Short mmCIF file of C-alpha atoms in Angstrom, two decimals:
data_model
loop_
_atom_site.label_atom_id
_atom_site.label_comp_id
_atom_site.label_asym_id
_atom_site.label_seq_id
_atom_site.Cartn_x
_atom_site.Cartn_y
_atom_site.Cartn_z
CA UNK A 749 -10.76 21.69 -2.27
CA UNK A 750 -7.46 21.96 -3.82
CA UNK A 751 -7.28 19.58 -6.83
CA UNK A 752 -4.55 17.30 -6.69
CA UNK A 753 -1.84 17.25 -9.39
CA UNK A 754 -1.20 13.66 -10.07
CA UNK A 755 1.78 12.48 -10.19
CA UNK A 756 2.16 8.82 -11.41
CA UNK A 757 5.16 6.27 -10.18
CA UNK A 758 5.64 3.78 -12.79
CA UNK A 759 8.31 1.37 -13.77
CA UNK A 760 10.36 4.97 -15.28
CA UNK A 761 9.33 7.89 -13.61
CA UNK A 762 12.55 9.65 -13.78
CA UNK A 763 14.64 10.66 -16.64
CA UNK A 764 17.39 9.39 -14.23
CA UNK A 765 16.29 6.24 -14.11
CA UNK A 766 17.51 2.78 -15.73
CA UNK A 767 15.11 0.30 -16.79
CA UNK A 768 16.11 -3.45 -18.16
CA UNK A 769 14.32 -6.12 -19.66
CA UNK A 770 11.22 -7.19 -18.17
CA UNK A 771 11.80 -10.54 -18.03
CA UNK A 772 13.71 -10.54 -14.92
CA UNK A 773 12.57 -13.13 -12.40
CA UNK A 774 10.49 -11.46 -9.19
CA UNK A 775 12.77 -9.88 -6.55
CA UNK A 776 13.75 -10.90 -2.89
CA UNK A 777 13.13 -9.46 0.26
CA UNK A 778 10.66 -9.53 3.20
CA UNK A 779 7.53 -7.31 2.76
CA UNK A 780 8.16 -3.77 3.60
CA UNK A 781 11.68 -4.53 3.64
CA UNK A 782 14.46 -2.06 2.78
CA UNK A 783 18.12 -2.93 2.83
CA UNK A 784 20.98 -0.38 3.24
CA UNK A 785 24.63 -0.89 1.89
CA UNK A 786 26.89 1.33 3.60
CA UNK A 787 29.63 0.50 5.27
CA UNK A 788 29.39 -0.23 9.09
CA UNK A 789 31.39 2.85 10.52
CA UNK A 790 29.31 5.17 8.21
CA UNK A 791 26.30 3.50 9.27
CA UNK A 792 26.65 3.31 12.91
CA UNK A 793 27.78 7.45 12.88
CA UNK A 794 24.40 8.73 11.36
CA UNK A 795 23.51 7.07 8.57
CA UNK A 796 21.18 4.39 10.38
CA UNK A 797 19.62 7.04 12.68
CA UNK A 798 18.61 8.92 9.85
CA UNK A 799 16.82 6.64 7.33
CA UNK A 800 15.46 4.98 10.24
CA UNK A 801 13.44 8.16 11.72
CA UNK A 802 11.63 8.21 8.33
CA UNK A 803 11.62 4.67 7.90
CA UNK A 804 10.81 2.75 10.86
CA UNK A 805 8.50 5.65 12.38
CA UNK A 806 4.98 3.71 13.11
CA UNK A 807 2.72 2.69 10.34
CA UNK A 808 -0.66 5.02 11.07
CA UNK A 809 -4.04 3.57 11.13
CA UNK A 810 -2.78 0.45 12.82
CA UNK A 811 -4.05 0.28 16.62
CA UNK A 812 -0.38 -1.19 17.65
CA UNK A 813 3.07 -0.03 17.03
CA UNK A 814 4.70 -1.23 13.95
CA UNK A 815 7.04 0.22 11.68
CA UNK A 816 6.29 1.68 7.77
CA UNK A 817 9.56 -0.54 6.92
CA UNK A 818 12.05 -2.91 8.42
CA UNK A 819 15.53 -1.80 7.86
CA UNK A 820 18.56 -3.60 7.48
CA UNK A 821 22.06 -2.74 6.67
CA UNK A 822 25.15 -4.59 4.81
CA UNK A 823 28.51 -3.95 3.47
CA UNK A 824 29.09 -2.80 0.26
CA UNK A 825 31.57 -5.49 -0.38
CA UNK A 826 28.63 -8.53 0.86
CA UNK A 827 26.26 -6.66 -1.68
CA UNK A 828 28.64 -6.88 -4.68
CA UNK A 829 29.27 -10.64 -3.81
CA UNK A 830 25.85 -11.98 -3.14
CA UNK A 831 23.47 -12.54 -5.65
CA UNK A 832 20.76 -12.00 -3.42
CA UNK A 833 21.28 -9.09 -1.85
CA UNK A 834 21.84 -7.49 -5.49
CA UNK A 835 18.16 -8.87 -5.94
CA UNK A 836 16.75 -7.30 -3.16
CA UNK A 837 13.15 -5.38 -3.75
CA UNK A 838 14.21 -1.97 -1.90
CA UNK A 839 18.06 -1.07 -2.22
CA UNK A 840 19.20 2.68 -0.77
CA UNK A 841 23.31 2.48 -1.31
CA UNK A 842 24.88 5.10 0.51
CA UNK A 843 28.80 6.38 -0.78
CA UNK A 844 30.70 8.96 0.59
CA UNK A 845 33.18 10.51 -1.23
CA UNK A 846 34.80 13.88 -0.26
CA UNK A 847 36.13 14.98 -3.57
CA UNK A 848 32.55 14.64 -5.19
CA UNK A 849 29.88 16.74 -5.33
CA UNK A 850 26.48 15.19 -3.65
CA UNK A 851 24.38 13.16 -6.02
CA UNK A 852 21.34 11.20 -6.26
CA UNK A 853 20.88 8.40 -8.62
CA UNK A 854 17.35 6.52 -9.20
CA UNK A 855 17.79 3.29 -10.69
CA UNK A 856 14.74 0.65 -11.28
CA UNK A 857 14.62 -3.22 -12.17
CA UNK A 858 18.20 -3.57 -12.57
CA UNK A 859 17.97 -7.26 -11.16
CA UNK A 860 14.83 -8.46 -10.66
CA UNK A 861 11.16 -6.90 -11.35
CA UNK A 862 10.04 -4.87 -9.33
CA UNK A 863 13.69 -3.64 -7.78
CA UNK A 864 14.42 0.04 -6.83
CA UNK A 865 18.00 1.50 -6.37
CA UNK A 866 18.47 4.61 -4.74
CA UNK A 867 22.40 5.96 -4.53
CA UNK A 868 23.78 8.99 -2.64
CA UNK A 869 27.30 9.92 -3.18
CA UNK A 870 28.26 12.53 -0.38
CA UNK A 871 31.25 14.04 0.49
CA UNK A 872 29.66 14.20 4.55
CA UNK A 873 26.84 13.21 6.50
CA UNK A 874 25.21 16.88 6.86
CA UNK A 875 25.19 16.11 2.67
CA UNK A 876 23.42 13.09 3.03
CA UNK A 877 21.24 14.25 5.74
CA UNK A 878 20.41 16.99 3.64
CA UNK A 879 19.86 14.80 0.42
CA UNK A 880 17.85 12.20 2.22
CA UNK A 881 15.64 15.02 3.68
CA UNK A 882 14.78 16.31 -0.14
CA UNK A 883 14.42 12.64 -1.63
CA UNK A 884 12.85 10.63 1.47
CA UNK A 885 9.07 10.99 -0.01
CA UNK A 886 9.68 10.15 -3.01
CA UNK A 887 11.28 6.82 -2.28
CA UNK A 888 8.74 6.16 0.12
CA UNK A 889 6.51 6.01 -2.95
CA UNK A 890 8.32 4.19 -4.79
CA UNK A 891 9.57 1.83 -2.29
CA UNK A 892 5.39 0.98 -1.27
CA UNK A 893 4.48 1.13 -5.31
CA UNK A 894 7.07 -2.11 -5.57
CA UNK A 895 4.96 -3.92 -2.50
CA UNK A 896 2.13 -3.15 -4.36
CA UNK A 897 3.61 -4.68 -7.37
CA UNK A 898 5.15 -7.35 -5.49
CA UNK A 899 2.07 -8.58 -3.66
CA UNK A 900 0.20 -8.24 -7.20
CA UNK A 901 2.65 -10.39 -8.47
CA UNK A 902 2.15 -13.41 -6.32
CA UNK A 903 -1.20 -13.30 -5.95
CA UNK A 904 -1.32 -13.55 -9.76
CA UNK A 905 -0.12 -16.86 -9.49
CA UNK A 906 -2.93 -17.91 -8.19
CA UNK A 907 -5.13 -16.04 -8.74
CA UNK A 908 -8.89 -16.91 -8.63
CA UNK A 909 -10.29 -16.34 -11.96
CA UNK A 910 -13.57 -16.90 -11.69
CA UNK A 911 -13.90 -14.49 -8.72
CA UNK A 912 -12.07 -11.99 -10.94
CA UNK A 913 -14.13 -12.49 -13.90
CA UNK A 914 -17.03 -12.19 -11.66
CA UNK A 915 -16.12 -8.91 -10.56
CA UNK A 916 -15.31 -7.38 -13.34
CA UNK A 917 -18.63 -8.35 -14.60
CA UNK A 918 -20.67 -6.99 -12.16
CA UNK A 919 -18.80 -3.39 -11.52
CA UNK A 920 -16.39 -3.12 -14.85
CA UNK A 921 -13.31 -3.00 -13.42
CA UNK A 922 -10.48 -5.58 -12.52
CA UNK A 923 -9.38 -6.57 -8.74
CA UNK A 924 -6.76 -9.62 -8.42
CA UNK A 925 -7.55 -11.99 -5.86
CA UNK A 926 -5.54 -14.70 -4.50
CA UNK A 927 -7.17 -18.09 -4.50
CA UNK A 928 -7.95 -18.11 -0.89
CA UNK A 929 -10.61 -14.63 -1.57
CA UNK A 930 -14.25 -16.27 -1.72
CA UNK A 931 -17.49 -14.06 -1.87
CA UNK A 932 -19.70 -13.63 0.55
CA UNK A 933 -21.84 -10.61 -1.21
CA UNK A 934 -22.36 -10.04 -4.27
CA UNK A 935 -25.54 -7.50 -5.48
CA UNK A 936 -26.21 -5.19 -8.18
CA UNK A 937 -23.54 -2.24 -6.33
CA UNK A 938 -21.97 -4.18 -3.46
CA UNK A 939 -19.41 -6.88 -3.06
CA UNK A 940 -17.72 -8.26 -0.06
CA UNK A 941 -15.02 -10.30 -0.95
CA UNK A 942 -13.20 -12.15 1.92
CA UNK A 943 -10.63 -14.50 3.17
CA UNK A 944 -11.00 -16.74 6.34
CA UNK A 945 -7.49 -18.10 7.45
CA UNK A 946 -7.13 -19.75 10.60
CA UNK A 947 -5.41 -16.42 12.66
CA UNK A 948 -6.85 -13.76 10.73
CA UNK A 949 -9.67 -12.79 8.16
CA UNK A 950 -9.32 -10.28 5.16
CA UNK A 951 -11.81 -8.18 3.28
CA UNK A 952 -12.77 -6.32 0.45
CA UNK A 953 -15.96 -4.04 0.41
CA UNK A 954 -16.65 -2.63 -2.92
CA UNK A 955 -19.34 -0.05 -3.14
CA UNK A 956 -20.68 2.26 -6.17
CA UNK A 957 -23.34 4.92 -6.41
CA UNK A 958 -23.91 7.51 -8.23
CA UNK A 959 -22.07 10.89 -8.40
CA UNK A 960 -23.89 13.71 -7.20
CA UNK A 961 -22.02 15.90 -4.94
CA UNK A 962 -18.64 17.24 -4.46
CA UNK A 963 -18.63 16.50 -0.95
CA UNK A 964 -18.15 13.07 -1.49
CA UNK A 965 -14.62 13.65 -0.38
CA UNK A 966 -15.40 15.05 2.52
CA UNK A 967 -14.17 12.61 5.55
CA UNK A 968 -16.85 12.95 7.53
CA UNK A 969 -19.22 12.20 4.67
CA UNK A 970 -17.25 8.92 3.27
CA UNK A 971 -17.09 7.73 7.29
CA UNK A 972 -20.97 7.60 7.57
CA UNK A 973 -21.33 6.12 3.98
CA UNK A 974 -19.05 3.26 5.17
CA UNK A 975 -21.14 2.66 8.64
CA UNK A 976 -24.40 2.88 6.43
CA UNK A 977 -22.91 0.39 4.00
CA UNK A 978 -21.37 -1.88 6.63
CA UNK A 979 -24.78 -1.96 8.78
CA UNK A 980 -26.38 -3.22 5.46
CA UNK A 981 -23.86 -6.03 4.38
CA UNK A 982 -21.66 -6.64 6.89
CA UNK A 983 -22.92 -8.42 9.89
CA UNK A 984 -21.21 -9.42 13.22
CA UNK A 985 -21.04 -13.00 14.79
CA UNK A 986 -23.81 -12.30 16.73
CA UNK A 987 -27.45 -11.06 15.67
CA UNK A 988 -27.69 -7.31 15.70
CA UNK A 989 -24.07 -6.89 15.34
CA UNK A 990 -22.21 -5.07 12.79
CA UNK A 991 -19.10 -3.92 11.42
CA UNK A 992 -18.61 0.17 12.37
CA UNK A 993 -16.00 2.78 11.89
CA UNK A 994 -14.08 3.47 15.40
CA UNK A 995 -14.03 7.51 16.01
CA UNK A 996 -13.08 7.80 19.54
CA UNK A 997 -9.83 5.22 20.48
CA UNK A 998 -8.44 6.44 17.56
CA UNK A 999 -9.83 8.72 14.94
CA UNK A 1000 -9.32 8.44 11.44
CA UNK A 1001 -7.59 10.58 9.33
CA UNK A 1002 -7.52 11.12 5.50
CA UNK A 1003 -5.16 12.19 2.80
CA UNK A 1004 -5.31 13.20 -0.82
CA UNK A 1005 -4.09 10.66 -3.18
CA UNK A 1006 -3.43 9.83 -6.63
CA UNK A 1007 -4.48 6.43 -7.04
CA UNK A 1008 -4.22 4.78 -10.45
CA UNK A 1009 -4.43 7.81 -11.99
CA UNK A 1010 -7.53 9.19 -10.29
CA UNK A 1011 -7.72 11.59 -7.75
CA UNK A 1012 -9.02 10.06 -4.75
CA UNK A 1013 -8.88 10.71 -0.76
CA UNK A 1014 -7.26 7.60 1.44
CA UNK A 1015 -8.61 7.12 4.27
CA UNK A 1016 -7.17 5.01 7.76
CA UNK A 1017 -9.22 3.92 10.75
CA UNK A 1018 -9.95 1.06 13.10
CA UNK A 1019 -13.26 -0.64 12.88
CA UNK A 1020 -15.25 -2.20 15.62
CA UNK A 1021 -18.26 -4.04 15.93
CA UNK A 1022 -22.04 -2.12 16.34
CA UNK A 1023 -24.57 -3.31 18.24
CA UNK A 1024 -22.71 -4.36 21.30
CA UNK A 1025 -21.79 -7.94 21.28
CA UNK A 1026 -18.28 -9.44 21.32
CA UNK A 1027 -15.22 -7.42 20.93
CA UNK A 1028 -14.12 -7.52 17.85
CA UNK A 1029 -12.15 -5.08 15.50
CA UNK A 1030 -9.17 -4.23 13.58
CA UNK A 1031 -7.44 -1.86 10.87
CA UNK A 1032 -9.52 -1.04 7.88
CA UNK A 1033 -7.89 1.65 4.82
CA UNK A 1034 -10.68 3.30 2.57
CA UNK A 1035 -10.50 4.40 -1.01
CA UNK A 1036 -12.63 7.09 -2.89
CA UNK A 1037 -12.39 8.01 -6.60
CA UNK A 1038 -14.91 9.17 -8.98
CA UNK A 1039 -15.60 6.75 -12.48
CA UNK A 1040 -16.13 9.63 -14.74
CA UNK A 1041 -17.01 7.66 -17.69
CA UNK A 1042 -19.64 5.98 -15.61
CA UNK A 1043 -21.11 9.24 -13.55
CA UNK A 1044 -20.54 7.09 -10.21
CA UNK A 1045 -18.66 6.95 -7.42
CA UNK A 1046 -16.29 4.28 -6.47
CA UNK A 1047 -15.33 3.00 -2.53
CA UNK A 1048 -12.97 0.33 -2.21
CA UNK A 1049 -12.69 -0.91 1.33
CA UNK A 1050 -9.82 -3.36 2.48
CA UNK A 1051 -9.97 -4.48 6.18
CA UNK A 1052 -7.96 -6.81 8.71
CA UNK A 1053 -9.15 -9.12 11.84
CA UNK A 1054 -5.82 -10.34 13.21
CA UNK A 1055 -6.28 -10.07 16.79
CA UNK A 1056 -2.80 -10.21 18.87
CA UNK A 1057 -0.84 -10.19 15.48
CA UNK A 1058 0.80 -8.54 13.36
CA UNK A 1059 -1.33 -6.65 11.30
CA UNK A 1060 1.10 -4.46 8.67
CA UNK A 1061 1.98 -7.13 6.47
CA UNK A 1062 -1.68 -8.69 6.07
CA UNK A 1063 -2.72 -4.62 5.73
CA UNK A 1064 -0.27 -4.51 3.02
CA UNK A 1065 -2.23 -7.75 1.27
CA UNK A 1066 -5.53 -6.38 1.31
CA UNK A 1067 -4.25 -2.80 0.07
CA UNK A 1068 -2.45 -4.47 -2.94
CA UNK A 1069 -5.54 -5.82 -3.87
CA UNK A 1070 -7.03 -2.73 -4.08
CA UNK A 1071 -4.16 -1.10 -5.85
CA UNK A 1072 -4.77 -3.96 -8.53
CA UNK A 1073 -7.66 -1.90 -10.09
CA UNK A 1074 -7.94 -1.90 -13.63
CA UNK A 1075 -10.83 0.00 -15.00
CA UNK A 1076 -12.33 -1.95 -18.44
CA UNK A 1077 -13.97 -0.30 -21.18
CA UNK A 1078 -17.75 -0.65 -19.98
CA UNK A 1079 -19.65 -1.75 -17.49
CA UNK A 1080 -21.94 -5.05 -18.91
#
C-alpha cells in the first residue's frame, strides 16, 4: 500500500497565514456552518452554485441525505459592521477585482479561536472557479479541523474527568468526554463509552491488540474485526442481538488518513443489529492507526442511534471525540 505522506493542519499551516493571540473567546456559528461574504449579484451569478457543489454535496456514510456544510451568504458591508459575523467559525470572502491578478489568502484566528478566513480576489468568475477548484480540499480540511476543535472545546467545559482519567489509565492515551459519556465496558483492551439522551444514543468503542500484520488496513479485515468485537461487547435490546456492520443497503467505504499524526485508514458504514430482533441501526465512522511505541494496534469506533433525525451534527460529536486523542508517555 502506498504510504501516506502526512500532512498536518494546525492552528499555522501556511506561511500565508495570520495567527493572533490565543486568548480570543470561542467563535460563532452553527456546526458545519460556513458563511460567504460576497456581494448578492456576484453571488447569485455563480458564486453560490459553485461553493455549494463542493459544499453542500451529501455527507457519505450517513443512510439519509444531508449536506457536508450549510452555507450561507452576506454582504460584505453586514460583515464589516457586525461583530458576529466577523466571529464566525468558517469565513470564505469572495472579491472581485478586474485590475488584480487572482489571489488566495489563508488567514486563521483573527477573531475568535478556532476561526478560518479564506479570501479570493478575482478579476472574473472563470478565476474564481478556477481558484476554488485548486483550494476547495484544502479548506475542507481546515474548515472540519475547526469543528473538531470547536466541539473539543465545549465539551471541555464539562468534561467528565474521572471518565477521562479512567481512560487514559487503562489504554494510555487521552479521549475528552462530555459529562453526559458514562461507561458501560470497561476490560483490560475494550471500552465502550456511551451517551443515552432521550432522541438519540452515542458511542465510543475503543479496541487494542497487538500488531502483527500489515493487513490490518485492509477494509475487509478491520470490518470483520469490528463485527467480532461488537458480537463480544456490544449487545442488542433483546437477547441474542448484537450490534453488526451493514454491507449490503449500503457498503462501506474507506480512505487513507492522517489522523493526529498517524497514518491511519477512516472508515464509514451503517450498522445494524445481528441476530434478528428489532430494527435498529444507524451511522458508525471507524478509525485505525498503529501505537508504535506500544507494538499494538489501535480502533476507535464512534457510532450514532438517532432514528428519524438528523444524524450529521451528533456524527460530528462522536467524531470530535475521537479526534481528541492524545497519546501519553506510557501505558500504566
Amino acid at each position: 500500500m502506498k504510504k501516506l505522506s502526512l500532512i498536518l493542519v494546525g492552528l499555522c499551516i501556511f506561511a500565508s497565514c495570520s495567527v493572533k493571540s490565543d486568548t480570543k473567546s470561542g467563535s460563532a456559528g452553527k456546526t458545519c456552518e460556513i458563511l460567504t461574504v460576497c456581494s448578492k449579484t456576484q453571488y447569485d451569478a455563480g458564486v453560490r452554485d459553485t461553493i455549494k457543489a463542493f459544499f453542500m454535496r451529501n455527507q457519505l456514510g450517513l443512510n439519509q441525505a444531508e449536506p457536508l456544510f450549510n452555507v450561507a451568504n452576506i454582504t460584505p458591508e453586514l460583515f464589516n459592521n457586525t461583530e458576529m459575523f466577523q466571529r464566525h467559525r468558517n469565513l470564505i470572502l469572495v472579491e472581485f477585482d478586474k485590475n488584480k491578478a487572482p489571489s488566495f489568502i489563508i488567514r486563521q484566528d483573527v477573531e475568535a479561536i478556532p476561526q478560518a478566513i479564506f479570501t479570493f480576489i478575482v478579476p472574473n468568475k472563470h478565476a474564481f472557479d478556477s481558484l476554488f477548484a485548486a483550494k476547495r480540499e484544502l479548506m475542507l480540511k481546515v474548515f472540519y479541523n475547526n469543528e473538531h476543535k470547536r466541539i473539543i472545546r465545549t465539551f471541555k467545559s464539562t468534561e467528565n474527568t474521572d471518565l477521562t482519567i479512567k481512560q487514559k489509565s487503562r489504554f494510555g492515551f487521552w479521549l475528552t468526554f462530555p459529562d453526559a459519556f458514562k461507561v458501560a465496558t470497561l476490560d483490560s483492551n475494550f471500552a465502550w463509552i456511551r451517551c443515552e439522551a432521550k432522541d438519540y444514543g452515542q458511542g465510543i468503542l475503543v479496541y487494542t491488540f497487538p500488531y502483527t500484520d500489515k493487513n490490518i488496513f485492509n477494509t475487509d479485515i478491520i470490518l470483520n474485526i469490528r463485527d467480532k468485537m461488537t458480537q463480544a461487547y456490544v449487545p442488542g435490546p433483546t437477547d441474542g442481538t448484537y450490534m453488526s456492520v451493514e454491507r449490503k443497503f449500503m457498503p462501506p467505504f474507506s480512505k487513507e488518513i492522517n489522523f493526529n499524526g498517524h497514518y491511519a485508514i477512516e472508515t464509514r458504514g451503517l450498522w445494524k443489529l445481528g441476530g434478528g430482533g428489532d430494527f435498529m441501526g444507524g451511522p458508525f465512522i471507524n478509525y485505525v492507526f498503529i501505537d508504535e511505541k506500544n507494538s499494538r494496534v489501535v480502533m476507535i469506533d464512534g457510532y450514532l442511534y438517532s432514528p428519524r433525525k438528523p444524524k450529521r451534527d451528533l456524527l460530528m460529536q462522536v467524531e470530535s471525540i475521537i479526534y481528541s486523542y492524545t497519546a501519553t508517555d506510557s501505558i500504566r
